[in-house]
Amino acid sequence: DAIAISQSKGPSAGGGADGSMLLFPTVEPNFSANNGIDDSVNNLIPFMQTHDTISAGDLIQFAGAVALSNCPGAPQLEFLAGRPNQTIAAIDGLIPEPQDSVDTILDRFADAGNFSPFEVISLLASHSVARADKVDTSIDAAPFDTTPFTFDTQIFLEVLLKGVGFPGSPNNTGEVESPLPLGSGSDTGEMRLQSDFALARDSRTA
Ligand code: HEM
């Protein structure tokens, strides 16, 4: 939702953090880069329907701020209301994918909102509290670090370790070998995105 905005393509490409993924739930969740976002969309739509004075964009930002407050270590985010409801869906192709090169990712964030390489890595603190369901469909909820419920710097440390294997099946698009692929009990091992690996080793973002 939020990254679906483009200075070069203009306003018709998408309005960024405008709630369009909730307002056009049969369009944006179907973009391949959004695979898995339907969980959040389907959970938020009932709130949107029962609170019709709250815009979809405000609802998503508020939900994000509340969600983050559940993770120990996370900052308390300021929430500002006032986004109008979007009238168009965003176009496909604006969401970065894990198989994208560092050049492509940095260009995309710069085009979206003049984000610097430093700011892109700061935003990737989000992968401290993230798990993947769709990169490898043979496993559920593969975390990107060993502390997926704690907002900490562990992802930035673990992404530098040597990759030794995959938590599930090999040869998935956008995934590279992880340093800690072994699971325990019902927990899968850690997954490493190709993009996180590449960003951690590029001179502009390492
Ligand atoms: C640099 C480009 C980025 C790429 C290529 C990328 C890619 C991905 C991928 C492939 C997943 C796993 C989806 C799945 O299989 O379920 C994921 C999860 C996630 N990403 Fe990113 N991401 C990027 C940047 C960001 C940013 C900037 C944020 C937020 C500020 C973010 C927040 C998250 C969160 C919260 C999850 C976990 C979702 C969940 O647990 O259901 N990512 N990302």
Coordinates of C-alpha atoms and ligand atoms in Angstrom, one line a residue, residues 35-36 96-98 105 109 120 123-124 126-127 129-135 144 193 195 199, ligand 1:
N35 CA 1.3 -12.3 -2.0
G36 CA 0.2 -12.9 1.6
P96 CA 9.8 -4.4 -4.3
E97 CA 10.4 -8.1 -4.6
P98 CA 13.1 -10.2 -2.9
I105 CA 15.2 -1.5 -4.8
F109 CA 12.3 3.8 -2.9
V120 CA 15.7 2.1 3.2
L123 CA 12.7 0.8 7.2
L124 CA 14.0 -2.8 7.0
S126 CA 10.5 -4.1 10.0
H127 CA 12.1 -7.5 9.0
V129 CA 9.3 -8.7 13.4
A130 CA 8.5 -10.5 10.1
R131 CA 7.8 -14.0 9.0
A132 CA 7.3 -15.4 5.5
D133 CA 4.5 -17.7 4.3
K134 CA 4.7 -17.3 0.6
V135 CA 8.4 -17.3 -0.4
F144 CA 13.9 -13.5 9.2
L193 CA 15.6 -13.1 1.6
S195 CA 17.2 -8.8 -1.1
L199 CA 21.5 -5.0 0.8
Ligands
HEM1 C1 13.5 -3.6 0.6 C2 12.5 -4.2 0.0 C3 11.6 -5.3 0.6 C4 11.4 -6.5 0.1 C5 12.0 -7.1 -1.2 C6 10.6 -7.2 1.1 C7 10.1 -8.5 0.9 C8 9.4 -9.2 1.8 C9 9.0 -10.6 1.7 C10 9.2 -11.4 0.5 C11 8.3 -10.9 2.8 C12 7.6 -12.3 3.1 C13 6.2 -12.3 2.6 C14 5.6 -13.7 2.8 O1 6.2 -14.7 2.2 O2 4.7 -13.9 3.6 C15 8.3 -9.8 3.7 C16 7.7 -9.7 4.9 C17 7.5 -8.6 5.6 N1 8.0 -7.3 5.3 FE1 9.2 -6.9 3.8 N2 10.3 -6.4 2.1 C18 10.9 -5.2 1.9 C19 10.8 -4.0 2.6 C20 9.9 -3.9 3.7 C21 9.6 -2.7 4.4 C22 10.2 -1.3 3.9 C23 8.7 -2.9 5.3 C24 8.0 -2.0 6.3 C25 8.5 -0.8 6.7 C26 8.5 -4.4 5.3 C27 7.7 -5.1 6.2 C28 7.5 -6.4 6.2 C29 6.7 -7.1 7.2 C30 6.0 -6.5 8.4 C31 6.7 -8.5 6.8 C32 6.1 -9.6 7.6 C33 4.6 -9.9 7.1 C34 4.0 -11.0 8.0 O3 4.6 -11.4 9.0 O4 2.9 -11.4 7.6 N3 9.2 -4.9 4.3 N4 9.0 -8.7 3.0

